[in-house]
Tab-separated table of C-alpha atoms in Angstrom:
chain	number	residue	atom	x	y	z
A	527	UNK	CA	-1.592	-1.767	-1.138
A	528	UNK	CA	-4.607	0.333	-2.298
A	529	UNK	CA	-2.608	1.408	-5.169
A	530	UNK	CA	-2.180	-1.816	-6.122
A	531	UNK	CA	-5.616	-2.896	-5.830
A	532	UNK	CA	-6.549	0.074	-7.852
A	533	UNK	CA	-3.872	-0.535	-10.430
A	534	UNK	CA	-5.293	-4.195	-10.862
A	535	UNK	CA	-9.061	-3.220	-10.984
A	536	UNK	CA	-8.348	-0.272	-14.045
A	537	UNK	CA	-5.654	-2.911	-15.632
A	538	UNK	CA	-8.793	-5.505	-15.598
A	539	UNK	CA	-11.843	-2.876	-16.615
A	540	UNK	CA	-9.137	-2.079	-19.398
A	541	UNK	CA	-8.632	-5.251	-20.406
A	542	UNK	CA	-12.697	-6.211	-20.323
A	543	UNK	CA	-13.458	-2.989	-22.333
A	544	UNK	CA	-10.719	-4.120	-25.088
A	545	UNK	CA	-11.988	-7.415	-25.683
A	546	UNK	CA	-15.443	-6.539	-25.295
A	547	UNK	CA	-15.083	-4.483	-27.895
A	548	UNK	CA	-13.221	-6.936	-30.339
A	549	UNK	CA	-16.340	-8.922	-29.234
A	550	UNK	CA	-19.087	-6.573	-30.275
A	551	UNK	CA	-16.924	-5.753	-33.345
A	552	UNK	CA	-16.942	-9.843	-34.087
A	553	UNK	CA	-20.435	-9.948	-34.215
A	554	UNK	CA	-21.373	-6.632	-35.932
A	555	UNK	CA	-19.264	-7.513	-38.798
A	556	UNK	CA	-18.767	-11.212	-38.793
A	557	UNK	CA	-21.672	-12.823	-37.866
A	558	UNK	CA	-23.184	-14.534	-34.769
A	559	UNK	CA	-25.838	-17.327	-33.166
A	560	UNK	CA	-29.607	-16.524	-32.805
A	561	UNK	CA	-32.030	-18.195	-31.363
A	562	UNK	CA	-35.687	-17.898	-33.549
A	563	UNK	CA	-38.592	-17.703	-32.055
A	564	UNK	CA	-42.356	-17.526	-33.322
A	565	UNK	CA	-43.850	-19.379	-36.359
A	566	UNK	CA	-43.938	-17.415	-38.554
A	567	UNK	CA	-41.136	-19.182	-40.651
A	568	UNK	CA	-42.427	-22.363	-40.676
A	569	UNK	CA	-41.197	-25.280	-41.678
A	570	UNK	CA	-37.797	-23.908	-43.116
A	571	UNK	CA	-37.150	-22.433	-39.205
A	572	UNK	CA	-38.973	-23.847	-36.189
A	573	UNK	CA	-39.525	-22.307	-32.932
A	574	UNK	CA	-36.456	-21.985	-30.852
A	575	UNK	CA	-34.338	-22.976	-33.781
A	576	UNK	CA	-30.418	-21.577	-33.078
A	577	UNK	CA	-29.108	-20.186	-36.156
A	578	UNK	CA	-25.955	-18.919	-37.486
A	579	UNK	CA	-25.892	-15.090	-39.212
A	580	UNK	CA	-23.151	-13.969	-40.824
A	581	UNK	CA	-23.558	-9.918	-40.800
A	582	UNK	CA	-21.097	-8.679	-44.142
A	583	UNK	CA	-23.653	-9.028	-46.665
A	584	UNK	CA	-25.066	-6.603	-45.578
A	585	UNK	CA	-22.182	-4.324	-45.881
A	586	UNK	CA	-20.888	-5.470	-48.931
A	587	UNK	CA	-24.961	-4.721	-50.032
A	588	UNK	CA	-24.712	-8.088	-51.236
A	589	UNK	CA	-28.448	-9.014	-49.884
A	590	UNK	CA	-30.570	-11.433	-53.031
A	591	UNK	CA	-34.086	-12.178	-53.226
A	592	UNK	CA	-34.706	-15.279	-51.404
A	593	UNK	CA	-32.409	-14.815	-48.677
A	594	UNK	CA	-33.415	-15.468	-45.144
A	595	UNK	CA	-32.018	-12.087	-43.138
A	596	UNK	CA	-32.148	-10.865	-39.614
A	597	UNK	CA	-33.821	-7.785	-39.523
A	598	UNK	CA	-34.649	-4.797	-36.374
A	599	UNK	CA	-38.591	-4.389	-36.226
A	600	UNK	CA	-40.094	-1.481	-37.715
A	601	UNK	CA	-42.971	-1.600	-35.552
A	602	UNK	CA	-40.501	-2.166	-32.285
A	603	UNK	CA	-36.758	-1.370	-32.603
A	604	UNK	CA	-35.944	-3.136	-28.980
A	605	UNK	CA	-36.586	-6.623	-31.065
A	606	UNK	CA	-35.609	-8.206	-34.325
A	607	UNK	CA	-37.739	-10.258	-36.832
A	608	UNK	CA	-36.486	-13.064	-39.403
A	609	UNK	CA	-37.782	-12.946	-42.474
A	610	UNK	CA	-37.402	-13.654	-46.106
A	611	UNK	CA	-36.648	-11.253	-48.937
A	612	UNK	CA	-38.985	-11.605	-51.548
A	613	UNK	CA	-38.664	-8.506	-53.552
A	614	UNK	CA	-35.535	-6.139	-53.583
A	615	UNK	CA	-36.372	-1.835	-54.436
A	616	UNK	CA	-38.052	-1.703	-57.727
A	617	UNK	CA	-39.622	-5.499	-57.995
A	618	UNK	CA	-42.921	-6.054	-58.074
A	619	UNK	CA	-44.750	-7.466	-55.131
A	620	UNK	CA	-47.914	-8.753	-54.298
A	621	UNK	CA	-49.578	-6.666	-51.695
A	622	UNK	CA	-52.877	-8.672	-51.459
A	623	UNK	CA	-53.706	-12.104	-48.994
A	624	UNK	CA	-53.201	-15.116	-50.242
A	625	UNK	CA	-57.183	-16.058	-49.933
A	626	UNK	CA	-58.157	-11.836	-51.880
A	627	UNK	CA	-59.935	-12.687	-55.338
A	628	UNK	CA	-58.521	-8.979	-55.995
A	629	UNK	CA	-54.924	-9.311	-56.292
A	630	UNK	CA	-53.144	-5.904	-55.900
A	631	UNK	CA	-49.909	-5.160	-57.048
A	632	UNK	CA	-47.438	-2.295	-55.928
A	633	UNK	CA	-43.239	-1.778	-56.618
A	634	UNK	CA	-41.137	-1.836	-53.728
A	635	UNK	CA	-39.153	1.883	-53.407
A	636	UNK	CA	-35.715	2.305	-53.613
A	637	UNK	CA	-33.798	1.464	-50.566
A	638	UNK	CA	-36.367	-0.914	-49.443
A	639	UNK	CA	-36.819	-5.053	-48.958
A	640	UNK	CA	-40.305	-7.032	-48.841
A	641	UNK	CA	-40.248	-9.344	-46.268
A	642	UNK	CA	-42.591	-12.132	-45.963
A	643	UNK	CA	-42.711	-15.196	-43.276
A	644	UNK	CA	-42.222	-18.623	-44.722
A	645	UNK	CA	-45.427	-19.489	-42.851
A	646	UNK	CA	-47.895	-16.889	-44.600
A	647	UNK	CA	-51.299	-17.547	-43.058
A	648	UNK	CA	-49.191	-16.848	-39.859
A	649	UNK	CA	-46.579	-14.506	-40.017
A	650	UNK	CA	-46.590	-10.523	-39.785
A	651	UNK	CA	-44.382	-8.906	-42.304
A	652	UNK	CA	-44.450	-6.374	-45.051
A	653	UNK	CA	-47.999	-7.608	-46.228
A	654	UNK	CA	-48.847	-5.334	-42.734
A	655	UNK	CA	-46.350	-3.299	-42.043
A	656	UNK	CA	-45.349	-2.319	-45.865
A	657	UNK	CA	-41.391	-2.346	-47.338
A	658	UNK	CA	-38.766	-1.956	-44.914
A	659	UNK	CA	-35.903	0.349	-45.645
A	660	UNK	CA	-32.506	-1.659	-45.883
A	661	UNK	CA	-30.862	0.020	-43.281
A	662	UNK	CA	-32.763	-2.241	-40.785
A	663	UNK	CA	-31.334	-5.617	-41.888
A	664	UNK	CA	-28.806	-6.412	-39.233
A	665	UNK	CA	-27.328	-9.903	-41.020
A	666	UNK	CA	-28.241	-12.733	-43.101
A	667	UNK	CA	-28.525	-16.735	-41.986
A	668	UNK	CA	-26.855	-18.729	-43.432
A	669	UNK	CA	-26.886	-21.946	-41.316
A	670	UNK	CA	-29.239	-23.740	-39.332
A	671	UNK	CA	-28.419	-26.742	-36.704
A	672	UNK	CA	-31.085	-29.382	-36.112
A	673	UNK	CA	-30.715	-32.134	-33.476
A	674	UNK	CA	-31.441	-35.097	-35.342
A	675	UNK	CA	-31.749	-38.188	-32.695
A	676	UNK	CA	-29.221	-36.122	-30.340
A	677	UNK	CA	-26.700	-35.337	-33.228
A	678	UNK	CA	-26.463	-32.508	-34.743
A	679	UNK	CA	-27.208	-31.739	-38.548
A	680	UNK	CA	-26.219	-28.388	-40.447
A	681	UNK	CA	-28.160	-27.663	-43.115
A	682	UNK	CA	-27.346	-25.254	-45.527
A	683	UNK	CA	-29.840	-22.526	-46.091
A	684	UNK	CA	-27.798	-20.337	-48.634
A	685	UNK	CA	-26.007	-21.689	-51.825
A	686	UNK	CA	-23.667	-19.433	-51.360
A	687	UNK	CA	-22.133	-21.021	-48.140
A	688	UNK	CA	-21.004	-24.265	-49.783
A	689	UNK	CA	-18.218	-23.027	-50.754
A	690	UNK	CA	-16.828	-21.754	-47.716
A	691	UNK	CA	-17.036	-24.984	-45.341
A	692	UNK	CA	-16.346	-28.117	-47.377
A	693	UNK	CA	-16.865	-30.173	-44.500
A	694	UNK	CA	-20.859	-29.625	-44.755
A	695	UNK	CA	-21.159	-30.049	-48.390
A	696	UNK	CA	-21.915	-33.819	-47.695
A	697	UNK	CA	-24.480	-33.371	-45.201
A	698	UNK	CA	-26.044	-31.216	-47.213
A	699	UNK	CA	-26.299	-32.731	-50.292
A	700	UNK	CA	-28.174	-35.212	-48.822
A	701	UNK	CA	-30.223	-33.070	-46.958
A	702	UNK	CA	-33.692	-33.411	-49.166
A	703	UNK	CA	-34.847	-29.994	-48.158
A	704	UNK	CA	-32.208	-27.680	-48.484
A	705	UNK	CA	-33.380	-27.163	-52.303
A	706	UNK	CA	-36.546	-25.932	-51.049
A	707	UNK	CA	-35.115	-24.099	-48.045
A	708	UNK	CA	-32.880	-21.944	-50.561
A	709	UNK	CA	-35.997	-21.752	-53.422
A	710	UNK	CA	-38.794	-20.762	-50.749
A	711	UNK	CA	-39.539	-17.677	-51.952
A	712	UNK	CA	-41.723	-19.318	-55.243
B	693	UNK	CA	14.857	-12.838	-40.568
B	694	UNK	CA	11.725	-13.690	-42.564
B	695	UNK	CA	10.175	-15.261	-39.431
B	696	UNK	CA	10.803	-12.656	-37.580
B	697	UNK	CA	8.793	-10.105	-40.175
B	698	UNK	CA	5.849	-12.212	-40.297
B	699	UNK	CA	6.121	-12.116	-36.466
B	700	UNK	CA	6.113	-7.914	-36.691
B	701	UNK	CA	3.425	-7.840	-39.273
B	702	UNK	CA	1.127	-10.117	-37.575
B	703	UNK	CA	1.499	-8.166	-34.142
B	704	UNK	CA	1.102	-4.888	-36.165
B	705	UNK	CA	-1.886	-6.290	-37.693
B	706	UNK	CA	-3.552	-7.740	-34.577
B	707	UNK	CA	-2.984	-3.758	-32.805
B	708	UNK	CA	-4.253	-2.623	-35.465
B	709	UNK	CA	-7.438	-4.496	-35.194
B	710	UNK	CA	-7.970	-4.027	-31.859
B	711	UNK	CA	-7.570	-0.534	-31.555
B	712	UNK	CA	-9.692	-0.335	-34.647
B	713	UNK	CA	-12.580	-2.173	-33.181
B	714	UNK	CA	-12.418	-0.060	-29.745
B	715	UNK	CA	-12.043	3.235	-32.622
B	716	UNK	CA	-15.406	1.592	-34.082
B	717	UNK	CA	-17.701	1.226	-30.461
B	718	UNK	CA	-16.396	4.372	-29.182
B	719	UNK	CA	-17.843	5.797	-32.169
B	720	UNK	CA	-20.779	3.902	-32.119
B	721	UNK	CA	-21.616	4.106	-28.871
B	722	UNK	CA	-20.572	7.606	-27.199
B	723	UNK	CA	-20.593	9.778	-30.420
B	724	UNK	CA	-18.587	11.466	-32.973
B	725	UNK	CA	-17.718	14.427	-35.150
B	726	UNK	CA	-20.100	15.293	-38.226
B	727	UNK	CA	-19.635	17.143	-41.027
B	728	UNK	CA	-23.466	18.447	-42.644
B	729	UNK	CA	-24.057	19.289	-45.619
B	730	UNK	CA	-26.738	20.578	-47.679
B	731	UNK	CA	-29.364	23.144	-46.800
B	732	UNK	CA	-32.298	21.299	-45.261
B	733	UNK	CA	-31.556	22.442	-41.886
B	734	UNK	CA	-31.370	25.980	-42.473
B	735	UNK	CA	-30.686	28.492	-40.639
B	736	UNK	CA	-29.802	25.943	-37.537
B	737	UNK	CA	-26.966	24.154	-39.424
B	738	UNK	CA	-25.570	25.458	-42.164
B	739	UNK	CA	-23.622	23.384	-45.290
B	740	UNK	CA	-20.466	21.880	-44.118
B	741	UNK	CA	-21.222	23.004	-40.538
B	742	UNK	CA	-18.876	20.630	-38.017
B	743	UNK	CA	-21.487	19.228	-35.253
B	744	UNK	CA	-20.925	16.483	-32.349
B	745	UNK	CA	-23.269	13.768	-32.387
B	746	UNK	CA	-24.091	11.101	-29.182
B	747	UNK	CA	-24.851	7.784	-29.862
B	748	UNK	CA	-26.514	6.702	-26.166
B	749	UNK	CA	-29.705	8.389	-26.592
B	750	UNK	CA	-30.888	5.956	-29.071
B	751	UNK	CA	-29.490	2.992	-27.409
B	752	UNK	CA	-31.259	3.996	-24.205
B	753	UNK	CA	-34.285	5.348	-26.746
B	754	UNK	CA	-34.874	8.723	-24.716
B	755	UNK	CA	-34.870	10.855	-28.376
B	756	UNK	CA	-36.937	13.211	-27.905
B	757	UNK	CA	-39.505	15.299	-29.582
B	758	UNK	CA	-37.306	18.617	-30.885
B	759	UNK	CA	-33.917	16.545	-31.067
B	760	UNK	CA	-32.079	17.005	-33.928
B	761	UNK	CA	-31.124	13.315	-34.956
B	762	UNK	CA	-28.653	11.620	-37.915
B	763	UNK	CA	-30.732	8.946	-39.329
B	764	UNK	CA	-29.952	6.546	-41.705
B	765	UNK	CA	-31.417	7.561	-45.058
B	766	UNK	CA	-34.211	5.250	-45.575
B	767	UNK	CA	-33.929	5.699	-49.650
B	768	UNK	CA	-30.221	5.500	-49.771
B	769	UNK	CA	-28.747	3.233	-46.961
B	770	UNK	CA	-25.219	4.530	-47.906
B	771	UNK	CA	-25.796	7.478	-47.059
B	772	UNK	CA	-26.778	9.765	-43.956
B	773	UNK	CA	-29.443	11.824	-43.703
B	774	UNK	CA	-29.570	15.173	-40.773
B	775	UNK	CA	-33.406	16.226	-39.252
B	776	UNK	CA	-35.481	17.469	-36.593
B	777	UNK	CA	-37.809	14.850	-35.101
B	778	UNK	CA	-41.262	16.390	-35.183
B	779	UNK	CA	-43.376	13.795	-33.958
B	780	UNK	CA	-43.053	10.077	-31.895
B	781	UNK	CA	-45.029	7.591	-32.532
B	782	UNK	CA	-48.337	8.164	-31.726
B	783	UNK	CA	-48.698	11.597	-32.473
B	784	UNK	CA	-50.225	13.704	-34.785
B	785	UNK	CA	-48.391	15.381	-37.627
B	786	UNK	CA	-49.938	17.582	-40.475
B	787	UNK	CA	-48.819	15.392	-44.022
B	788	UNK	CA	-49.579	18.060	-46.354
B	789	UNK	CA	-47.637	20.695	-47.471
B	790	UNK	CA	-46.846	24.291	-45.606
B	791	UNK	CA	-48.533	26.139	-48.977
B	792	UNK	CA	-51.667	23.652	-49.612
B	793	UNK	CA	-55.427	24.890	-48.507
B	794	UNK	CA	-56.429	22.009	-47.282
B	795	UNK	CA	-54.455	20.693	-44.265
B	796	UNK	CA	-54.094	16.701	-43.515
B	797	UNK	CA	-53.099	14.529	-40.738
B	798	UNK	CA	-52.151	11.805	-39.655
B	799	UNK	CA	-50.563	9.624	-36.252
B	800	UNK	CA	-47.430	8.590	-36.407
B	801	UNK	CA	-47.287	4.582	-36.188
B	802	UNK	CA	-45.856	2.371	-33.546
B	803	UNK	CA	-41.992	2.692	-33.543
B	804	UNK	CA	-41.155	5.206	-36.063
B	805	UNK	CA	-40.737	9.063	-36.055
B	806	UNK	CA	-41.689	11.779	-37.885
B	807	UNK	CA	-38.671	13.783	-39.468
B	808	UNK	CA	-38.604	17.449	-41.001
B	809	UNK	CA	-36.037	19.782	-41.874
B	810	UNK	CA	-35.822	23.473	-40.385
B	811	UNK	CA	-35.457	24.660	-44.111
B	812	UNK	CA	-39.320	23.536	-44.841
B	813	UNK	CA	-39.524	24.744	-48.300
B	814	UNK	CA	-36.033	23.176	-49.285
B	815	UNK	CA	-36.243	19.964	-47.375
B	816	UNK	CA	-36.828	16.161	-48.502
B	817	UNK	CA	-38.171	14.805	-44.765
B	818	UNK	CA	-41.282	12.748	-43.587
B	819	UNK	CA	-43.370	14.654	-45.875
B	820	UNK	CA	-41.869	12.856	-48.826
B	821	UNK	CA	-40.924	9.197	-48.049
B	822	UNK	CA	-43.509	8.925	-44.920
B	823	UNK	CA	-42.750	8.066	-41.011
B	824	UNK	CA	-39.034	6.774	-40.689
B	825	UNK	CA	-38.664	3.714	-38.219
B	826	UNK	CA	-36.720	4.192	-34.769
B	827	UNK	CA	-34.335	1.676	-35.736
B	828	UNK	CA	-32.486	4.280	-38.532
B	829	UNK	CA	-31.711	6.731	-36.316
B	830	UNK	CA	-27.564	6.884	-35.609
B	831	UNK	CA	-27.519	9.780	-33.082
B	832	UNK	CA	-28.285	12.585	-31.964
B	833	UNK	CA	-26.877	15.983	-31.996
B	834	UNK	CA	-25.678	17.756	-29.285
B	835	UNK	CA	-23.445	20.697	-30.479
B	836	UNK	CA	-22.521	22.510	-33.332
B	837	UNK	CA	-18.814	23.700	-33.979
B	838	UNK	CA	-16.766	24.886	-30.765
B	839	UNK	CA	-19.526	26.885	-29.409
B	840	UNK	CA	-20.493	24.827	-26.408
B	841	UNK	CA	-24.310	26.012	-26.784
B	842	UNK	CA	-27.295	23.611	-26.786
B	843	UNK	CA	-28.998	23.961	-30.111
B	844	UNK	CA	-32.779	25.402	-30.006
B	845	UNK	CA	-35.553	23.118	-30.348
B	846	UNK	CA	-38.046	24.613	-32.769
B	847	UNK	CA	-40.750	26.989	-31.428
């Protein structure tokens, strides 16, 4: 009988392990939900927004100027920041505040992003911190679900996207901002 | 008879899968075999040296000053880099090179380390490209070849 139980118990950690596993795999590769916090990418993504990342862009090194992209905190790697790209290794970026008379200019290096908050008078990104090396972005969002009078609205945040789920091209044609959400960066 | 080669294929494929994603966290999260090469970690490792790396230390961020870490190279991130972590954050490392007069320094900022190579005057480390953040790191090594001996932490 305690055979049995023990037979059941390793049959069941086995079984958790293997599908945990698949799990972690799912969202390493594939993509997942997050839930943003902080304002520093307002208006395209409020406070306690939930998100959806899809994580093979970044394996494919398919990551463009302009994109939105999860990314582990240089200052603390126990947390991640969201952020947009606005300059890929070897643009030019503008290192200065937006209210400097002096603007300075500087190239990002290779194998770094510049990430800057949507919200700039209140967001801490690579104007403080400088360029972040690539190997820190963990995915890229690509949707973003807004309860609109209790139903729920996906809005497209990438271009790209629209091809893959027909079903949301309508809603987000008509969405007025998703031009601006995908042309932010300017 | 077509049916029931789909049927094979799809099981094959869905094994395959799943024993490649437990493959990938047992990799990712106990540790693996590396293969080094280059000389920046002279006389400690030497080109195409075969070492074991551990992946918990960085999960459970106990890499410590001394360790000898694989990082992420933070100018290529295809590629893997292989260093000794001088300094944490928030300690002081000298910037300036072993032969220069003058000596500079500077603290290490808030979740990053300092990385150097054992082979000082044949190494691209932290003294070129600057403090590399925490979140790089892949692992950390814990034995070289078959020889079950700890490697030595530099003087």
């Amino acid at each position: 009988m305690f055979r049995n139980a023990l037979g059941k118990t390793l049959r069941f950690l086995g079984y958790t392990v293997q599908y945990g596993c698949i799990a972690h795999c799912a969202f390493e590769y594939l993509g997942g939900i997050v839930v943003c916090s902080g304002p520093s990418m307002e208006p395209t993504i409020q406070s306690s927004d939930i998100v959806f990342s899809e994580n093979l862009s970044r394996h494919f090194y398919s990551i463009r100027k302009g994109d939105i992209v999860i990314v582990k905190s240089p200052t603390d790697p126990k947390s991640n920041i969201c952020k947009r790209v606005i300059g890929l290794e070897g643009d030019k970026v503008c290192t200065s505040n937006p209210s400097d008379f002096l603007k300075t200019h500087s190239f990002v290096p290779k194998g770094h992003v510049w990430l800057e908050g949507d919200n700039l008078r209140n967001s801490t990104d690579s104007r403080c911190y400088g360029p972040v090396p690539y190997g820190l972005i963990r995915g890229r969002i690509c949707f973003k679900t807004e309860l609109v009078l209790g139903a729920s609205l996906l809005s497209c945040l990438s271009g790209e996207m629209l091809s893959c789920v027909s079903s949301v091209l309508e809603v987000c044609n008509s969405a007025c901002w998703s031009g601006a959400v995908s042309e932010g960066s300017q």
